[in-house]
PDB file of C-alpha atoms and ligand atoms in Angstrom:
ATOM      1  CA  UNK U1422     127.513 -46.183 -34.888  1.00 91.00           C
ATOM      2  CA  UNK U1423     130.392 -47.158 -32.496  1.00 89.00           C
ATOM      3  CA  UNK U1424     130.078 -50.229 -30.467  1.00 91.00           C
ATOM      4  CA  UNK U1425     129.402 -50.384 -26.879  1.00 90.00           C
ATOM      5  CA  UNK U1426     132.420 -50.278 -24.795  1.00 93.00           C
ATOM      6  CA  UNK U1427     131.003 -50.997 -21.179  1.00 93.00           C
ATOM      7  CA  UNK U1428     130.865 -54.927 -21.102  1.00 94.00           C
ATOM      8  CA  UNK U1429     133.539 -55.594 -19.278  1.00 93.00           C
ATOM      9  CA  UNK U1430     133.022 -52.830 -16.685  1.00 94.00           C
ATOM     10  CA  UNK U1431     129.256 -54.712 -15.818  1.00 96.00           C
ATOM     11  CA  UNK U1432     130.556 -58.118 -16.418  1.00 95.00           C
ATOM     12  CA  UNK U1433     129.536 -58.945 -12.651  1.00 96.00           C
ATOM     13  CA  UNK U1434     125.894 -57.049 -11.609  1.00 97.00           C
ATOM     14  CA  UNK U1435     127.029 -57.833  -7.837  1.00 97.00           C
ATOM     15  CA  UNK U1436     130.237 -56.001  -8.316  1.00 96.00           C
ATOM     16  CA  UNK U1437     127.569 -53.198  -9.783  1.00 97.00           C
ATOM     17  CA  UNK U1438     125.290 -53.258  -6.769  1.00 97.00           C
ATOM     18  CA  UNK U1439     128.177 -53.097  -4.237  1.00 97.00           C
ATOM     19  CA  UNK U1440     129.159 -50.045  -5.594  1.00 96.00           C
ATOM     20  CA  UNK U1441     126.289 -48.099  -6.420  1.00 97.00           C
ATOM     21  CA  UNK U1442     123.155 -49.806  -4.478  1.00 93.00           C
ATOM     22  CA  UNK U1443     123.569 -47.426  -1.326  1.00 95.00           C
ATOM     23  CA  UNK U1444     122.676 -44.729  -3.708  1.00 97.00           C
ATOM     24  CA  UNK U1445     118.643 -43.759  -3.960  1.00 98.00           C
ATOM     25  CA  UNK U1446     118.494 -40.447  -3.856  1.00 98.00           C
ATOM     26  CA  UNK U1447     116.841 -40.332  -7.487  1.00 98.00           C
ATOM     27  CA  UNK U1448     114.290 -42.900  -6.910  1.00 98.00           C
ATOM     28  CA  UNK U1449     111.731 -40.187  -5.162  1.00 98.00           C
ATOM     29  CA  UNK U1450     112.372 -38.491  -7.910  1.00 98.00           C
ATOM     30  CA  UNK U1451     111.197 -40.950 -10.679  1.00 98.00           C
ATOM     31  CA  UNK U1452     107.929 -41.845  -8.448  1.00 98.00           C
ATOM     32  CA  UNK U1453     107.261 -37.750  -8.175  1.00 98.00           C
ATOM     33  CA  UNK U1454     107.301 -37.800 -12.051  1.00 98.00           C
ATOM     34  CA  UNK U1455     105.610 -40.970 -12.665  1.00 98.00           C
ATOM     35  CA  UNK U1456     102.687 -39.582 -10.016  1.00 98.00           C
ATOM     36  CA  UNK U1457     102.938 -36.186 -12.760  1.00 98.00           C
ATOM     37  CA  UNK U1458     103.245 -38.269 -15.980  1.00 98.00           C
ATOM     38  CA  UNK U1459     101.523 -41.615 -15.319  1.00 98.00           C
ATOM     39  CA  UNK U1460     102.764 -44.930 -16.191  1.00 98.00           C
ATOM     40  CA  UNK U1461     103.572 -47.465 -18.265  1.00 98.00           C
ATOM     41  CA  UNK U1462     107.258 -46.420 -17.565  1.00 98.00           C
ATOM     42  CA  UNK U1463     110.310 -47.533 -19.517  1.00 99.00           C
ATOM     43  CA  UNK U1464     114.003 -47.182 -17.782  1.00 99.00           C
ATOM     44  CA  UNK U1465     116.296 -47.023 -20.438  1.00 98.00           C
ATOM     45  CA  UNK U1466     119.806 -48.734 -19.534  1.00 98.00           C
ATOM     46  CA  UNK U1467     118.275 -49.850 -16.355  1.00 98.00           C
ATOM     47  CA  UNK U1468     121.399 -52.502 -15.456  1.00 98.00           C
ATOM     48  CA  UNK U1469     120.601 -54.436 -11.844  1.00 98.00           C
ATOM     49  CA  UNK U1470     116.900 -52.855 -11.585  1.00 98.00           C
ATOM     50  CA  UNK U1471     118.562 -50.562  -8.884  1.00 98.00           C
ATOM     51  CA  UNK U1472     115.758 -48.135  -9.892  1.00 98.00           C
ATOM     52  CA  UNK U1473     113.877 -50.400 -11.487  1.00 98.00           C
ATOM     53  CA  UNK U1474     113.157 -53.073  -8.567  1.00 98.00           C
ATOM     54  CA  UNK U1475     111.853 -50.298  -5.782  1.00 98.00           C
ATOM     55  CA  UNK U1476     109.460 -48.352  -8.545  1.00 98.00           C
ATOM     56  CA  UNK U1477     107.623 -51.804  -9.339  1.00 98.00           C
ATOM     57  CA  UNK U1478     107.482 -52.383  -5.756  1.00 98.00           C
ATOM     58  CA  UNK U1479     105.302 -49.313  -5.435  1.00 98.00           C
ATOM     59  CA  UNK U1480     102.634 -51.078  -8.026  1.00 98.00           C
ATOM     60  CA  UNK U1481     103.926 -49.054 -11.050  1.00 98.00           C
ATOM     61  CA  UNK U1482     103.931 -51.138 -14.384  1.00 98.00           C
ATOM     62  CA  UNK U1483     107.324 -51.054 -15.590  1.00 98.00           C
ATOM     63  CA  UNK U1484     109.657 -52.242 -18.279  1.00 98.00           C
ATOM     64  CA  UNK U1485     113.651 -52.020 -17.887  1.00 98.00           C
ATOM     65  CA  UNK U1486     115.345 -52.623 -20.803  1.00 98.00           C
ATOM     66  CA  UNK U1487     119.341 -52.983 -21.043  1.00 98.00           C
ATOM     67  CA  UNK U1488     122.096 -54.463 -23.176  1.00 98.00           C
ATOM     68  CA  UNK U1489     123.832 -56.529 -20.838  1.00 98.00           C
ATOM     69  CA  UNK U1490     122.878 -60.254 -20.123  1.00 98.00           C
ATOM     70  CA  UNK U1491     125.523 -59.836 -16.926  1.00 98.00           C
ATOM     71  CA  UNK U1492     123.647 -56.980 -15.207  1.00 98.00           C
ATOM     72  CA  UNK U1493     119.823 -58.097 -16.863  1.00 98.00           C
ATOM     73  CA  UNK U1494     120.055 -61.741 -14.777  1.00 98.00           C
ATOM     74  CA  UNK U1495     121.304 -59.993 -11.469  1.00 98.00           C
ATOM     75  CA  UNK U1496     117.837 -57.546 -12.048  1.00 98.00           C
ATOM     76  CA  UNK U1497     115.908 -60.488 -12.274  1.00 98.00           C
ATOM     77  CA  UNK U1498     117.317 -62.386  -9.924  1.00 98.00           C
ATOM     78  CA  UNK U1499     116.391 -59.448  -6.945  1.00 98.00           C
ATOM     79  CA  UNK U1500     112.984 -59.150  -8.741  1.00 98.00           C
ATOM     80  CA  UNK U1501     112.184 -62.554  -8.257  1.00 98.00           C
ATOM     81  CA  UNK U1502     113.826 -63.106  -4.949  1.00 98.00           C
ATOM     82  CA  UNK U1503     111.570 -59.980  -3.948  1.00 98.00           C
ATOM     83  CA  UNK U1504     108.467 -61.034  -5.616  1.00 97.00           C
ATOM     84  CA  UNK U1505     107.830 -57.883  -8.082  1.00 97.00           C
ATOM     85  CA  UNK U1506     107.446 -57.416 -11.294  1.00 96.00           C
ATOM     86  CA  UNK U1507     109.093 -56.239 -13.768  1.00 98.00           C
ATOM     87  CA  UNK U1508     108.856 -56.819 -17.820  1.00 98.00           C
ATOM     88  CA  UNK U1509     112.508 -57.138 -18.166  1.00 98.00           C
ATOM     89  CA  UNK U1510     113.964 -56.556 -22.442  1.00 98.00           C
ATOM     90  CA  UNK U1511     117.496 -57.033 -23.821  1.00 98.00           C
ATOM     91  CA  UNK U1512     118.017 -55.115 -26.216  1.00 98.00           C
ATOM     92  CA  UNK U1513     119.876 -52.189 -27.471  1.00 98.00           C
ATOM     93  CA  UNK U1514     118.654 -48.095 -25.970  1.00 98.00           C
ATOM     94  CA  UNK U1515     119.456 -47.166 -29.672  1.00 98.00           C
ATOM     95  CA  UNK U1516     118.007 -50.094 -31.538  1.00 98.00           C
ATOM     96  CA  UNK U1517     114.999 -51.441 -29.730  1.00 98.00           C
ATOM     97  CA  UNK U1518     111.023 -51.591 -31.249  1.00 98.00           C
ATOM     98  CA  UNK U1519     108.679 -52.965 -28.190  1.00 98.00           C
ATOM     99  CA  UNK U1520     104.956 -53.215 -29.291  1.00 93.00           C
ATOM    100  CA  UNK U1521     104.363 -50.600 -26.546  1.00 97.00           C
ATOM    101  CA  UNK U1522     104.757 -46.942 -25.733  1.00 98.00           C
ATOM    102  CA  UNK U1523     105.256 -45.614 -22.678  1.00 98.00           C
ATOM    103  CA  UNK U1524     103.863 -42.569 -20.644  1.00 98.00           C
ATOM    104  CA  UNK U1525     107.467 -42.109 -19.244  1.00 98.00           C
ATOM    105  CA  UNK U1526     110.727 -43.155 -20.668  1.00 99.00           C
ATOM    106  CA  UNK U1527     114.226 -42.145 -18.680  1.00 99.00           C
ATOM    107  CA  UNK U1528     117.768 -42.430 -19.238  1.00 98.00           C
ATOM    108  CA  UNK U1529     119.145 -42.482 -15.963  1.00 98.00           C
ATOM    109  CA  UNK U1530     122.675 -42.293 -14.077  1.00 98.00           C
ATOM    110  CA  UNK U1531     124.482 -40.643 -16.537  1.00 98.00           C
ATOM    111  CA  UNK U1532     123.847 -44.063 -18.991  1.00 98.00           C
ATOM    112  CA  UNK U1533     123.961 -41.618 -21.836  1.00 98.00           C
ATOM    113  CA  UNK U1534     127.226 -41.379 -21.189  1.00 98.00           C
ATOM    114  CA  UNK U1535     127.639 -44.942 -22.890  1.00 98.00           C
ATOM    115  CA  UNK U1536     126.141 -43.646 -26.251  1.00 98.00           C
ATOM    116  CA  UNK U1537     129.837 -42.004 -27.758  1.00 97.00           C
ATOM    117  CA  UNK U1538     129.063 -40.583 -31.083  1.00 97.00           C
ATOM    118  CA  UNK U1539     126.395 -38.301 -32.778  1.00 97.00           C
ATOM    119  CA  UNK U1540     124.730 -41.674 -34.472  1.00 98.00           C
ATOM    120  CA  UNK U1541     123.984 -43.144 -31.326  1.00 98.00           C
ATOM    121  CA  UNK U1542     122.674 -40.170 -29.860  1.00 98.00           C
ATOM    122  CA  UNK U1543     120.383 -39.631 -32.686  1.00 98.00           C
ATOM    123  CA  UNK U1544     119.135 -43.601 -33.120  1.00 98.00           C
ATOM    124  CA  UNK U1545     118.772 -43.468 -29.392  1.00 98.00           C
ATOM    125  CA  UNK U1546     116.113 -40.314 -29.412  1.00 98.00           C
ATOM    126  CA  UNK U1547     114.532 -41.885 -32.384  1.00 98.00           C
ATOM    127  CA  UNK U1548     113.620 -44.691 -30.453  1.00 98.00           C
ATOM    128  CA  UNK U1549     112.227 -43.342 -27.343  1.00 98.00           C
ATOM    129  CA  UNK U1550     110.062 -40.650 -29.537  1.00 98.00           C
ATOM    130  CA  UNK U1551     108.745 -43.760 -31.263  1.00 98.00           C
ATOM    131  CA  UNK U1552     108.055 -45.584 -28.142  1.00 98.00           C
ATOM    132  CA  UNK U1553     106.539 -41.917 -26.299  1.00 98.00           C
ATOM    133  CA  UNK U1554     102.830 -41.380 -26.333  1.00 98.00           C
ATOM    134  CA  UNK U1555     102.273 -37.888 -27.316  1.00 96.00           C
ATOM    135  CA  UNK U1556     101.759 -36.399 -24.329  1.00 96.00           C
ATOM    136  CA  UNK U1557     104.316 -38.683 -22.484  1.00 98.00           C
ATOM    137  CA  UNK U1558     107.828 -37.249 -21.134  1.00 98.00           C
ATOM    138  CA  UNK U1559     111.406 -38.061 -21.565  1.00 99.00           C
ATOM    139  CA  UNK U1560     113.538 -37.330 -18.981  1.00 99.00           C
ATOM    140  CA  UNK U1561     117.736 -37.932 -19.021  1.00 98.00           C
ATOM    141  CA  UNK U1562     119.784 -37.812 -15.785  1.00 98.00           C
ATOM    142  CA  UNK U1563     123.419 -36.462 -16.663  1.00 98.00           C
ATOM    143  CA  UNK U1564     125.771 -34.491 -14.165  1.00 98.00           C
ATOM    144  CA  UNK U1565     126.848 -31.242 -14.879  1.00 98.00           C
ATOM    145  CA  UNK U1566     130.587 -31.665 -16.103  1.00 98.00           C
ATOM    146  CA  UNK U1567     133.015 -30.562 -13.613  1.00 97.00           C
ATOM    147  CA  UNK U1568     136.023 -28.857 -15.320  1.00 96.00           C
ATOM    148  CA  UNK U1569     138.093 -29.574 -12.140  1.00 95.00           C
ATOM    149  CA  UNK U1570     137.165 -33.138 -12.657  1.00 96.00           C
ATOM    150  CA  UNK U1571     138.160 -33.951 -16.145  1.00 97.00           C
ATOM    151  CA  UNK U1572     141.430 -32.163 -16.041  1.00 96.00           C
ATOM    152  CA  UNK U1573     142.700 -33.263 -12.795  1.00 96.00           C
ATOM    153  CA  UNK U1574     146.182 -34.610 -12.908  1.00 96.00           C
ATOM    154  CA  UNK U1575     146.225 -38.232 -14.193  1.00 95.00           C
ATOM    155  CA  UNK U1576     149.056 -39.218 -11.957  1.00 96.00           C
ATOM    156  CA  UNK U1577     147.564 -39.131  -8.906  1.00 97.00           C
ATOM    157  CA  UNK U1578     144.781 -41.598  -8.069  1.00 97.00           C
ATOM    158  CA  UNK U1579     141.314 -41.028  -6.389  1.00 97.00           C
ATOM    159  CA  UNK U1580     139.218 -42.842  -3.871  1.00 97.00           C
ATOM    160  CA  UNK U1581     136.136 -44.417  -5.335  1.00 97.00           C
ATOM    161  CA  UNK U1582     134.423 -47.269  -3.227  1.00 97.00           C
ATOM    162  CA  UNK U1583     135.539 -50.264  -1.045  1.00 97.00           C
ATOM    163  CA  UNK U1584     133.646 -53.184  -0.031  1.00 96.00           C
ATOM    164  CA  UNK U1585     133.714 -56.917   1.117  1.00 96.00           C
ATOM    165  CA  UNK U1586     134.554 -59.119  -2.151  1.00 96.00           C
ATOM    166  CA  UNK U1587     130.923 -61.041  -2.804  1.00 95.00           C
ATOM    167  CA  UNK U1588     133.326 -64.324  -3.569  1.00 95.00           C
ATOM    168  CA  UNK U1589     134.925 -63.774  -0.052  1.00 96.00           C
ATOM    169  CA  UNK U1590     138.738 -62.657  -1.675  1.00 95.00           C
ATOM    170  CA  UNK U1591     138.605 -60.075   1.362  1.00 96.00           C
ATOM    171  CA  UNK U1592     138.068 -56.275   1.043  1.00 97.00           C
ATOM    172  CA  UNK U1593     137.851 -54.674  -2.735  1.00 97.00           C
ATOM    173  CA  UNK U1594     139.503 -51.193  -2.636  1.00 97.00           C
ATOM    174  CA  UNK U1595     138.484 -49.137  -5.552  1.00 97.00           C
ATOM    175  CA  UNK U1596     140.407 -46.309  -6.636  1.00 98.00           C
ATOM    176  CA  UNK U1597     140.536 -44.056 -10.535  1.00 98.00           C
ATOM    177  CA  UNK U1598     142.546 -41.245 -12.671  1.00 97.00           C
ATOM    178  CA  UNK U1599     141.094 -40.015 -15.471  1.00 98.00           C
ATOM    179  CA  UNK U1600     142.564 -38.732 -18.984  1.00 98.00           C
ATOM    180  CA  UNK U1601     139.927 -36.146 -21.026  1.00 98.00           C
ATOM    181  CA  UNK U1602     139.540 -36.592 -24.280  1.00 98.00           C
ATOM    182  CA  UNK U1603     139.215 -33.236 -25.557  1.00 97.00           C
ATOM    183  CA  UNK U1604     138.461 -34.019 -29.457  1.00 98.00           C
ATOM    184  CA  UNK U1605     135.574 -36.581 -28.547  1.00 97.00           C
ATOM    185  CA  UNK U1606     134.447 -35.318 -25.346  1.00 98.00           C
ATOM    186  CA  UNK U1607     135.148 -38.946 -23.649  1.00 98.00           C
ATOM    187  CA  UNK U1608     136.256 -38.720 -20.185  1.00 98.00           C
ATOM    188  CA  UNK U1609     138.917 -41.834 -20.094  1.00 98.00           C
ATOM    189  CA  UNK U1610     138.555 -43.370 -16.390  1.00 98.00           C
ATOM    190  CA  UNK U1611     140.257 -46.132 -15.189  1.00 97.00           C
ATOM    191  CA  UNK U1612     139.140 -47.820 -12.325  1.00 97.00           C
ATOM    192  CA  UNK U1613     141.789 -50.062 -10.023  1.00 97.00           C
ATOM    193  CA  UNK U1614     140.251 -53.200  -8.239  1.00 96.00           C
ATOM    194  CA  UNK U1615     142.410 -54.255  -5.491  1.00 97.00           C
ATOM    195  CA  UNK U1616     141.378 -57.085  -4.155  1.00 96.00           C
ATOM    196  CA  UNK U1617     142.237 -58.516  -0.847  1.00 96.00           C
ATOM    197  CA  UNK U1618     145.822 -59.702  -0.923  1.00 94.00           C
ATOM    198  CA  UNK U1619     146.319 -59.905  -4.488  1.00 93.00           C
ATOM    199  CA  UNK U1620     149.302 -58.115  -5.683  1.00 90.00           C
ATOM    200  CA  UNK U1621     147.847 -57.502  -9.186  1.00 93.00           C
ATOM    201  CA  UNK U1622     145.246 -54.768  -9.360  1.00 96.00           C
ATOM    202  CA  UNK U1623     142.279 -55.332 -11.646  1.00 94.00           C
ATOM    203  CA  UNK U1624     142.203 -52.312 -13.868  1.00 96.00           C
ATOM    204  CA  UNK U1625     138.819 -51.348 -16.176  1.00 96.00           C
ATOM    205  CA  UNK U1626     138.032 -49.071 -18.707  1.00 97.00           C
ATOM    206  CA  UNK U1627     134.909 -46.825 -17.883  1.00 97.00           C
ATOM    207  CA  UNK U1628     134.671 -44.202 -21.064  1.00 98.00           C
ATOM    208  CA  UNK U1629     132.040 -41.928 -20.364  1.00 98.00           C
ATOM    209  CA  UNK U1630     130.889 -39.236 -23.127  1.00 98.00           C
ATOM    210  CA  UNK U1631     130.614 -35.863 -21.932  1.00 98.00           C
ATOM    211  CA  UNK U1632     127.491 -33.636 -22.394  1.00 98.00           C
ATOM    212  CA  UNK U1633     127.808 -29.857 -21.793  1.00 98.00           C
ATOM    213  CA  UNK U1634     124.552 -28.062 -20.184  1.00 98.00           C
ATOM    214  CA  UNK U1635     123.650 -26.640 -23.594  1.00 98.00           C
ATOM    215  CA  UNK U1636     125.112 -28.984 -26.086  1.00 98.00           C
ATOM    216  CA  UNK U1637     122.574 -31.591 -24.549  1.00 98.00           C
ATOM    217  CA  UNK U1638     119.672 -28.789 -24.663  1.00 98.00           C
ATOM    218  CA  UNK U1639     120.724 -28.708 -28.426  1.00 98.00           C
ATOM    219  CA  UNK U1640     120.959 -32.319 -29.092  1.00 98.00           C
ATOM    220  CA  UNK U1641     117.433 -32.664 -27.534  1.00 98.00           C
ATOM    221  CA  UNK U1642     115.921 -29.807 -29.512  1.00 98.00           C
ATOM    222  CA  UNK U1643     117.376 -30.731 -32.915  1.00 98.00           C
ATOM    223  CA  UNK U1644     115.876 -34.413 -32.445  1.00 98.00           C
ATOM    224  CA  UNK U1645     112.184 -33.070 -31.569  1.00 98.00           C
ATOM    225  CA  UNK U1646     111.889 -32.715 -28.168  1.00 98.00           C
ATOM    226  CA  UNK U1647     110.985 -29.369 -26.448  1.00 98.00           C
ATOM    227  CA  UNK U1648     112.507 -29.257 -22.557  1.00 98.00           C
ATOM    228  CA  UNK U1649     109.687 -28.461 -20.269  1.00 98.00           C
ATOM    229  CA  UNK U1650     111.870 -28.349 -16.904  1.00 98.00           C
ATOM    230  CA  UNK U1651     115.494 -28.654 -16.254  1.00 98.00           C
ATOM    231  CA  UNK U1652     116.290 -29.395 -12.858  1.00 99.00           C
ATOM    232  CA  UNK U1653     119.602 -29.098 -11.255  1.00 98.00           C
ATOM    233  CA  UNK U1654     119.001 -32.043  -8.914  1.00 98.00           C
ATOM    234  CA  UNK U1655     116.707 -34.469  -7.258  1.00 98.00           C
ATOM    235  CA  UNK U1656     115.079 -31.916  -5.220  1.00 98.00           C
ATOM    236  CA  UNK U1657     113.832 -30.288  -8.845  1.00 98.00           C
ATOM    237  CA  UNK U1658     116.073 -27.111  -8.219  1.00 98.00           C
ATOM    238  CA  UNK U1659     116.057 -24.781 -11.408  1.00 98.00           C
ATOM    239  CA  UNK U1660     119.436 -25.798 -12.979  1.00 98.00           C
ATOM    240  CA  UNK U1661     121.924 -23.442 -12.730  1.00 98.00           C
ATOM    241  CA  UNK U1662     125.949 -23.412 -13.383  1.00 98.00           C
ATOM    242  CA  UNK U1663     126.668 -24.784  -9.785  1.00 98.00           C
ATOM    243  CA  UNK U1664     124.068 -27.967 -10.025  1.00 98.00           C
ATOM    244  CA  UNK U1665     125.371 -30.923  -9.712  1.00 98.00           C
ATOM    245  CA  UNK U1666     123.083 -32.713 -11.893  1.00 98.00           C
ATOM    246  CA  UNK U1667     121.390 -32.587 -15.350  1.00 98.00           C
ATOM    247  CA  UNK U1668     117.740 -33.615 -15.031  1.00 98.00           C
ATOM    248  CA  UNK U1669     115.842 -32.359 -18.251  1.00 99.00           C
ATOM    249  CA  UNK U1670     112.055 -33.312 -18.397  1.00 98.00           C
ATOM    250  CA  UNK U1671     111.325 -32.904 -22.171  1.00 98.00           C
ATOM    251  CA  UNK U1672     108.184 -34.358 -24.727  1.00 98.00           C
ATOM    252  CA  UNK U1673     108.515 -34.602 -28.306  1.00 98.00           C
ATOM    253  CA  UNK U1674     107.650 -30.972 -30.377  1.00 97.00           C
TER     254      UNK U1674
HETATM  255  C1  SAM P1491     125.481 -46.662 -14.980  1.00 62.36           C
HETATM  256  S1  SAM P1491     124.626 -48.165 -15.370  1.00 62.36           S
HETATM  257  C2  SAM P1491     122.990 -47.664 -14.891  1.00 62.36           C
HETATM  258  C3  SAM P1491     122.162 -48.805 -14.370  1.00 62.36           C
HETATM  259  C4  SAM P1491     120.862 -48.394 -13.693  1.00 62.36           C
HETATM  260  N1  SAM P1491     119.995 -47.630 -14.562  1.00 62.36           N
HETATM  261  C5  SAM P1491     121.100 -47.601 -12.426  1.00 62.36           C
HETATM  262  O1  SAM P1491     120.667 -46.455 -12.383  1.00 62.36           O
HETATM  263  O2  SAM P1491     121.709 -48.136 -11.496  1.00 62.36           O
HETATM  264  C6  SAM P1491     124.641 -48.111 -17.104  1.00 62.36           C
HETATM  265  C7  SAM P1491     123.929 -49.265 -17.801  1.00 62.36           C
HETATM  266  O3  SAM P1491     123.882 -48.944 -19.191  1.00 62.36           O
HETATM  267  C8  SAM P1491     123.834 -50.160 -19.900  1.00 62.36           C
HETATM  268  N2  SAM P1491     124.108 -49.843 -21.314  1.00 62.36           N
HETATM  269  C9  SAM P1491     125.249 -49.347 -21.858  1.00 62.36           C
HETATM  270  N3  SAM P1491     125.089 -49.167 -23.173  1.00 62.36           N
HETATM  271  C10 SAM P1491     123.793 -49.539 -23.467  1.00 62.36           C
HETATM  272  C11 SAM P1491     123.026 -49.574 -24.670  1.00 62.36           C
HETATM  273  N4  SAM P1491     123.555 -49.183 -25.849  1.00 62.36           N
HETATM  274  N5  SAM P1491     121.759 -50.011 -24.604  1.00 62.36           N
HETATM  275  C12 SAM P1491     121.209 -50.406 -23.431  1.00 62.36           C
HETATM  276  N6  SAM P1491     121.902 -50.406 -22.266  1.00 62.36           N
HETATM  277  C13 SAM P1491     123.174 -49.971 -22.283  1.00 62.36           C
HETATM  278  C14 SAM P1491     124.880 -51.002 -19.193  1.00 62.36           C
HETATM  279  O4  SAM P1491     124.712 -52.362 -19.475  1.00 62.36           O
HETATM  280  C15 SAM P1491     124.593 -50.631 -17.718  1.00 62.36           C
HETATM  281  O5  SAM P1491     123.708 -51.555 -17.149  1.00 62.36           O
END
């Protein structure tokens, strides 16, 4: 199983929240299918508790488990600070045992994108169908690859993000290229911090596996799950080649 590569990418869950917190446009999602599937709920690879914080909020007993220390503390940090809460676990999405299962598990955000080679895949399933109650759901949130995307010239570079520096080093202008890994399916992005004045850009490594609409059908099937829905966003749109999204509610065979 290959090791995680993402460390240094989360090293700072405030860097994390200023660049993805403005996005919630899956969170009415997750509390439609909790309100279908009932709770407990586990979010695998749940990072700051971006999802995490506002479903606990609503009452809903839920776990977030993640591998990062960096991104765990800033979750419980904003739990605290907001008074909810959340059982928060460290552990690994491929290697966990909690003396608990769960009504609803989810991978969200593209996470799975982390896991980079058939074992981790496979130890990853095996763990949520141990963790599922039999009638519970599974549910994994990956975009629909974009050809355009992955073979886009890696020359030029693309606007991500820019925000205030949470240290006060002035504005933090984020920009990428990407290289695609054809043999391993790993979209290579590199993401360039500059930050305020600095002359020296900041430059991290962000490999994300790539999962093709049926390949991921496939890899769910052959590890005992049957898909009940696939939706091709968070508006539960039948998934079709133009979707945007990924969003496949399966429960084990
Ligand atoms: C894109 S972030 C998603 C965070 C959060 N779920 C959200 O939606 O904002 C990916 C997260 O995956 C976590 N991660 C990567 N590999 C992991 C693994 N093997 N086990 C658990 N968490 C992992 C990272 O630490 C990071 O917090």
């Amino acid at each position: 199983m290959k090791q995680i590569d993402c460390e240094h990418l989360y090293r700072d869950g405030r860097y994390y929240d200023l660049e993805n917190e403005d996005f919630v446009d899956d969170i009415p999602f997750y509390l439609h299918q909790i309100e279908k599937y009932g709770e407990p709920v586990l979010e695998l690879a749940c990072g700051t508790g971006r999802i995490t914080i506002p479903i606990a909020q609503k009452g809903i007993q839920i776990t977030g488990l993640d591998i990062l220390d960096s991104m765990l503390n800033h979750a419980k940090r904003k739990a605290t600070n907001k008074g909810v809460n959340v059982e928060w676990i460290k552990a690994d999405c491929r290697d966990f045992r909690l003396n608990k299962k769960f009504n609803l598990i989810f991978s969200p955000f593209n996470s799975i994108a982390h896991l980079h080679d058939l074992e981790s895949i496979k130890a990853c399933f095996s763990c949520v169908k141990e963790h599922l109650m039999d009638n519970g759901r599974f549910i994994i949130d990956f975009f629909n690859p974009s050809l355009n995307i992955l073979t886009r010239d890696p020359t030029k570079r693309y606007p991500v993000k820019e925000y205030p520096d949470p240290d006060g080093k002035g504005q933090v202008v984020i920009t990428e290229n990407n290289i695609y890994d054809v043999a391993n399916q790993i979209n290579r992005v590199k993401w360039y911090y500059k930050i305020g004045s600095q002359s020296e850009e900041v430059v991290e490594d962000l490999n994300m596996r790539i999962f093709y609409p049926q390949e991921l059908d496939a890899l769910l099937y052959y590890n005992g799950f049957t898909i009940e829905n696939k939706y091709g966003n968070y508006d539960e749109t039948p998934f079709i080649s133009a979707s945007p999204k990924q969003l496949i509610v399966c429960h084990k065979h």
